[in-house]
């Protein structure tokens, strides 16, 4: 993702394309509808949302690129810490 300095920083709200594995609906979500959790491993790093079609809680893994896009788009982030 790159921004050109001559363009406005943001034209409108950021929307993210998503899909529900339960009902298979495809939709767009605003940053406020998503949550990102960053843990110490791939297993504990994920994003989540509630499907607007079927109300299912959805949790999907988040790799480096997804983390970059979500944080850049204003998604709230929770950093998980080890208790060891």
mmCIF file with all atom_site columns, C-alpha atoms in Angstrom:
data_model
loop_
_atom_site.group_PDB
_atom_site.id
_atom_site.type_symbol
_atom_site.label_atom_id
_atom_site.label_alt_id
_atom_site.label_comp_id
_atom_site.label_asym_id
_atom_site.label_entity_id
_atom_site.label_seq_id
_atom_site.pdbx_PDB_ins_code
_atom_site.Cartn_x
_atom_site.Cartn_y
_atom_site.Cartn_z
_atom_site.occupancy
_atom_site.B_iso_or_equiv
_atom_site.pdbx_formal_charge
_atom_site.auth_seq_id
_atom_site.auth_comp_id
_atom_site.auth_asym_id
_atom_site.auth_atom_id
_atom_site.pdbx_PDB_model_num
ATOM 1  C CA . UNK A 1 1  ? 0.000   0.000   0.000  1.00 0.00 ? 1  UNK A CA 1
ATOM 2  C CA . UNK A 1 2  ? 1.337   3.388   -0.869 1.00 0.00 ? 2  UNK A CA 1
ATOM 3  C CA . UNK A 1 3  ? 0.010   6.912   -0.721 1.00 0.00 ? 3  UNK A CA 1
ATOM 4  C CA . UNK A 1 4  ? 0.919   9.710   -3.079 1.00 0.00 ? 4  UNK A CA 1
ATOM 5  C CA . UNK A 1 5  ? 1.628   13.012  -1.322 1.00 0.00 ? 5  UNK A CA 1
ATOM 6  C CA . UNK A 1 6  ? -0.406  15.024  -3.851 1.00 0.00 ? 6  UNK A CA 1
ATOM 7  C CA . UNK A 1 7  ? -3.602  13.079  -3.072 1.00 0.00 ? 7  UNK A CA 1
ATOM 8  C CA . UNK A 1 8  ? -5.883  13.771  -0.092 1.00 0.00 ? 8  UNK A CA 1
ATOM 9  C CA . UNK A 1 9  ? -5.025  11.544  2.878  1.00 0.00 ? 9  UNK A CA 1
ATOM 10 C CA . UNK A 1 10 ? -8.497  9.974   2.896  1.00 0.00 ? 10 UNK A CA 1
ATOM 11 C CA . UNK A 1 11 ? -11.554 10.537  0.720  1.00 0.00 ? 11 UNK A CA 1
ATOM 12 C CA . UNK A 1 12 ? -14.096 8.559   2.768  1.00 0.00 ? 12 UNK A CA 1
ATOM 13 C CA . UNK A 1 13 ? -14.361 5.803   5.334  1.00 0.00 ? 13 UNK A CA 1
ATOM 14 C CA . UNK A 1 14 ? -12.152 2.774   4.767  1.00 0.00 ? 14 UNK A CA 1
ATOM 15 C CA . UNK A 1 15 ? -14.091 -0.379  3.873  1.00 0.00 ? 15 UNK A CA 1
ATOM 16 C CA . UNK A 1 16 ? -12.726 -3.910  3.935  1.00 0.00 ? 16 UNK A CA 1
ATOM 17 C CA . UNK A 1 17 ? -14.053 -6.762  1.808  1.00 0.00 ? 17 UNK A CA 1
ATOM 18 C CA . UNK A 1 18 ? -14.892 -9.838  3.861  1.00 0.00 ? 18 UNK A CA 1
ATOM 19 C CA . UNK A 1 19 ? -16.749 -13.122 3.588  1.00 0.00 ? 19 UNK A CA 1
ATOM 20 C CA . UNK A 1 20 ? -18.498 -15.383 6.061  1.00 0.00 ? 20 UNK A CA 1
ATOM 21 C CA . UNK A 1 21 ? -17.457 -19.055 6.100  1.00 0.00 ? 21 UNK A CA 1
ATOM 22 C CA . UNK A 1 22 ? -20.838 -20.030 7.606  1.00 0.00 ? 22 UNK A CA 1
ATOM 23 C CA . UNK A 1 23 ? -23.378 -18.469 5.228  1.00 0.00 ? 23 UNK A CA 1
ATOM 24 C CA . UNK A 1 24 ? -20.894 -17.652 2.415  1.00 0.00 ? 24 UNK A CA 1
ATOM 25 C CA . UNK A 1 25 ? -22.110 -14.048 2.197  1.00 0.00 ? 25 UNK A CA 1
ATOM 26 C CA . UNK A 1 26 ? -19.690 -11.431 0.851  1.00 0.00 ? 26 UNK A CA 1
ATOM 27 C CA . UNK A 1 27 ? -19.827 -7.873  2.120  1.00 0.00 ? 27 UNK A CA 1
ATOM 28 C CA . UNK A 1 28 ? -17.842 -4.775  3.069  1.00 0.00 ? 28 UNK A CA 1
ATOM 29 C CA . UNK A 1 29 ? -17.115 -3.805  6.660  1.00 0.00 ? 29 UNK A CA 1
ATOM 30 C CA . UNK A 1 30 ? -16.031 -0.503  8.159  1.00 0.00 ? 30 UNK A CA 1
ATOM 31 C CA . UNK A 1 31 ? -12.913 -0.465  10.350 1.00 0.00 ? 31 UNK A CA 1
ATOM 32 C CA . UNK A 1 32 ? -15.083 -0.225  13.463 1.00 0.00 ? 32 UNK A CA 1
ATOM 33 C CA . UNK A 1 33 ? -16.677 -3.599  12.684 1.00 0.00 ? 33 UNK A CA 1
ATOM 34 C CA . UNK A 1 34 ? -13.347 -5.458  12.776 1.00 0.00 ? 34 UNK A CA 1
ATOM 35 C CA . UNK A 1 35 ? -10.941 -6.331  15.577 1.00 0.00 ? 35 UNK A CA 1
ATOM 36 C CA . UNK A 1 36 ? -7.310  -7.377  15.186 1.00 0.00 ? 36 UNK A CA 1
ATOM 37 C CA . UNK A 1 37 ? -5.446  -9.431  17.791 1.00 0.00 ? 37 UNK A CA 1
ATOM 38 C CA . UNK A 1 38 ? -1.669  -9.708  17.486 1.00 0.00 ? 38 UNK A CA 1
ATOM 39 C CA . UNK A 1 39 ? -0.124  -12.512 19.488 1.00 0.00 ? 39 UNK A CA 1
ATOM 40 C CA . UNK A 1 40 ? 3.258   -14.161 19.740 1.00 0.00 ? 40 UNK A CA 1
ATOM 41 C CA . UNK A 1 41 ? 2.531   -16.730 17.013 1.00 0.00 ? 41 UNK A CA 1
ATOM 42 C CA . UNK A 1 42 ? 0.547   -17.243 13.829 1.00 0.00 ? 42 UNK A CA 1
ATOM 43 C CA . UNK A 1 43 ? -2.047  -19.137 15.835 1.00 0.00 ? 43 UNK A CA 1
ATOM 44 C CA . UNK A 1 44 ? -2.677  -16.199 18.154 1.00 0.00 ? 44 UNK A CA 1
ATOM 45 C CA . UNK A 1 45 ? -2.689  -13.495 15.468 1.00 0.00 ? 45 UNK A CA 1
ATOM 46 C CA . UNK A 1 46 ? -6.103  -13.059 13.885 1.00 0.00 ? 46 UNK A CA 1
ATOM 47 C CA . UNK A 1 47 ? -8.868  -10.662 12.974 1.00 0.00 ? 47 UNK A CA 1
ATOM 48 C CA . UNK A 1 48 ? -12.506 -11.079 13.850 1.00 0.00 ? 48 UNK A CA 1
ATOM 49 C CA . UNK A 1 49 ? -15.933 -9.688  13.054 1.00 0.00 ? 49 UNK A CA 1
ATOM 50 C CA . UNK A 1 50 ? -19.616 -10.577 13.252 1.00 0.00 ? 50 UNK A CA 1
ATOM 51 C CA . UNK A 1 51 ? -21.280 -11.515 9.976  1.00 0.00 ? 51 UNK A CA 1
ATOM 52 C CA . UNK A 1 52 ? -23.936 -8.915  9.159  1.00 0.00 ? 52 UNK A CA 1
ATOM 53 C CA . UNK A 1 53 ? -25.996 -11.558 7.337  1.00 0.00 ? 53 UNK A CA 1
ATOM 54 C CA . UNK A 1 54 ? -26.150 -14.510 9.781  1.00 0.00 ? 54 UNK A CA 1
ATOM 55 C CA . UNK A 1 55 ? -24.710 -13.013 13.012 1.00 0.00 ? 55 UNK A CA 1
ATOM 56 C CA . UNK A 1 56 ? -21.944 -15.650 13.195 1.00 0.00 ? 56 UNK A CA 1
ATOM 57 C CA . UNK A 1 57 ? -18.738 -14.745 15.014 1.00 0.00 ? 57 UNK A CA 1
ATOM 58 C CA . UNK A 1 58 ? -15.942 -15.046 12.447 1.00 0.00 ? 58 UNK A CA 1
ATOM 59 C CA . UNK A 1 59 ? -12.246 -15.399 13.260 1.00 0.00 ? 59 UNK A CA 1
ATOM 60 C CA . UNK A 1 60 ? -9.588  -15.571 10.526 1.00 0.00 ? 60 UNK A CA 1
ATOM 61 C CA . UNK A 1 61 ? -5.783  -15.740 10.632 1.00 0.00 ? 61 UNK A CA 1
ATOM 62 C CA . UNK A 1 62 ? -3.901  -12.503 9.934  1.00 0.00 ? 62 UNK A CA 1
ATOM 63 C CA . UNK A 1 63 ? -0.536  -12.555 8.222  1.00 0.00 ? 63 UNK A CA 1
ATOM 64 C CA . UNK A 1 64 ? 1.817   -9.602  7.902  1.00 0.00 ? 64 UNK A CA 1
ATOM 65 C CA . UNK A 1 65 ? 0.049   -8.058  4.898  1.00 0.00 ? 65 UNK A CA 1
ATOM 66 C CA . UNK A 1 66 ? -3.394  -8.301  6.521  1.00 0.00 ? 66 UNK A CA 1
ATOM 67 C CA . UNK A 1 67 ? -2.014  -6.729  9.714  1.00 0.00 ? 67 UNK A CA 1
ATOM 68 C CA . UNK A 1 68 ? -0.551  -3.866  7.686  1.00 0.00 ? 68 UNK A CA 1
ATOM 69 C CA . UNK A 1 69 ? -3.818  -3.227  5.821  1.00 0.00 ? 69 UNK A CA 1
ATOM 70 C CA . UNK A 1 70 ? -6.034  -3.432  8.887  1.00 0.00 ? 70 UNK A CA 1
ATOM 71 C CA . UNK A 1 71 ? -3.870  -1.219  11.113 1.00 0.00 ? 71 UNK A CA 1
ATOM 72 C CA . UNK A 1 72 ? -3.410  1.278   8.266  1.00 0.00 ? 72 UNK A CA 1
ATOM 73 C CA . UNK A 1 73 ? -7.181  1.376   7.835  1.00 0.00 ? 73 UNK A CA 1
ATOM 74 C CA . UNK A 1 74 ? -7.859  2.186   11.463 1.00 0.00 ? 74 UNK A CA 1
ATOM 75 C CA . UNK A 1 75 ? -8.941  -1.203  12.814 1.00 0.00 ? 75 UNK A CA 1
ATOM 76 C CA . UNK A 1 76 ? -8.635  -1.424  16.608 1.00 0.00 ? 76 UNK A CA 1
ATOM 77 C CA . UNK A 1 77 ? -5.753  -3.661  17.619 1.00 0.00 ? 77 UNK A CA 1
ATOM 78 C CA . UNK A 1 78 ? -5.244  -5.755  20.719 1.00 0.00 ? 78 UNK A CA 1
ATOM 79 C CA . UNK A 1 79 ? -1.697  -6.892  21.444 1.00 0.00 ? 79 UNK A CA 1
ATOM 80 C CA . UNK A 1 80 ? -1.660  -10.190 23.308 1.00 0.00 ? 80 UNK A CA 1
ATOM 81 C CA . UNK A 1 81 ? 1.186   -10.642 25.776 1.00 0.00 ? 81 UNK A CA 1
ATOM 82 C CA . UNK A 1 82 ? 2.690   -13.821 27.136 1.00 0.00 ? 82 UNK A CA 1
ATOM 83 C CA . UNK A 1 83 ? 2.278   -14.463 30.864 1.00 0.00 ? 83 UNK A CA 1
ATOM 84 C CA . UNK A 1 84 ? 5.590   -16.341 31.048 1.00 0.00 ? 84 UNK A CA 1
#
